[in-house]
Every structure is written in C-alpha cells, then in structure tokens.
XYZ file of C-alpha atoms in Angstrom:
92
model
C 127.863 81.213 118.574
C 126.081 83.090 116.767
C 123.351 82.230 114.482
C 123.748 83.806 110.490
C 119.861 84.131 109.830
C 119.131 84.019 105.811
C 117.541 87.627 104.875
C 114.460 86.352 102.830
C 114.937 87.916 98.869
C 112.726 88.877 96.640
C 112.854 90.355 92.982
C 111.334 93.942 91.917
C 108.551 93.824 89.576
C 109.266 97.521 88.574
C 113.683 97.407 88.746
C 113.999 93.331 88.722
C 116.647 94.392 91.428
C 116.564 91.457 94.119
C 116.088 93.774 98.637
C 115.248 92.273 101.725
C 111.810 90.992 101.946
C 111.502 93.962 103.996
C 111.807 96.819 101.466
C 109.505 96.030 99.273
C 105.549 95.921 99.294
C 103.702 93.562 97.967
C 101.012 93.258 95.795
C 98.764 90.529 96.602
C 96.113 89.291 94.659
C 93.271 87.653 96.132
C 90.909 84.469 95.508
C 88.199 87.095 94.893
C 90.283 87.852 91.670
C 91.515 91.761 93.679
C 94.154 93.704 94.006
C 95.125 95.065 96.657
C 99.128 96.622 98.515
C 99.330 94.210 101.372
C 101.106 95.642 103.542
C 102.382 92.954 106.630
C 102.786 90.700 104.257
C 100.781 87.179 105.465
C 97.535 87.224 103.710
C 96.456 84.949 101.632
C 96.758 84.772 97.854
C 99.654 84.891 95.281
C 101.751 88.287 95.482
C 104.295 90.353 93.659
C 106.953 92.879 94.627
C 107.727 95.585 94.429
C 109.894 98.963 95.286
C 108.186 101.456 98.284
C 108.518 103.754 95.014
C 106.240 105.671 92.114
C 108.858 104.835 89.820
C 109.239 101.775 90.115
C 104.806 101.110 89.851
C 105.605 103.336 86.791
C 107.901 100.647 85.305
C 106.237 97.503 86.437
C 103.435 99.106 84.656
C 104.924 99.489 81.999
C 107.170 95.981 80.831
C 102.854 94.512 81.989
C 104.644 93.518 85.892
C 101.567 92.323 87.378
C 100.365 90.238 84.215
C 103.271 88.987 84.195
C 103.541 87.567 87.764
C 99.426 87.033 88.386
C 99.273 85.397 84.823
C 95.367 87.960 84.148
C 95.585 90.325 82.459
C 95.278 93.684 84.551
C 93.285 96.433 83.913
C 94.478 100.248 84.192
C 92.013 100.989 86.198
C 93.393 98.730 88.675
C 96.726 100.316 88.062
C 94.900 103.909 88.755
C 93.900 101.855 92.616
C 97.439 100.981 93.478
C 99.273 103.611 92.671
C 96.457 105.810 94.738
C 97.210 103.208 97.562
C 100.316 103.429 97.076
C 100.609 107.453 97.420
C 98.610 107.471 100.448
C 100.696 104.915 102.088
C 104.310 106.320 101.433
C 102.149 110.129 103.126
C 101.761 108.124 105.763
C-alpha cells in the first residue's frame, strides 16, 4: 500500500499563482527586521514566497506584495538588494 504525501502549496506574491513550495523562493524577514532570500526555506522569521523569475519580482514590487505579506513598509533600497540577490542566485 503506497502512502500519498501531501505537497505543500504556497502562493507567489508576484503572479499570485499557487505552486509547490519547492518551486518558489522564500523571502524572509528576520526578527531583527532584515530582509533576505532564504534558500533553505527553514530559517526563523516571517516568510513570503516568490517565483524564481525577475518578472514575478517586479510584479511583487509593483503590487506591494512584500508590504502586504509582512504588514510593514518596505523601502525601494530593500527591493534593489533583494533583486541583486535574486539575480546572483539565477546566475549559479
């Protein structure tokens, strides 16, 4: 008898599509208030999920997806840092 495992689904804050957790990147707000990309998906802090594409990131910035998810103001500087980190991850 095989056991069916439940696949955890999350919604992208850019395109608003439901996808499996493994397909998405987790953007993390640490308890200190910093924003980082969590590649492991297991770090402590509040997280929001985003597709691994620059288009979704731009859509999330335009729709204020991070502000909505974290319920706080997110400056343009933070978006720039996260975009650079995303580009660096795509290059690997």
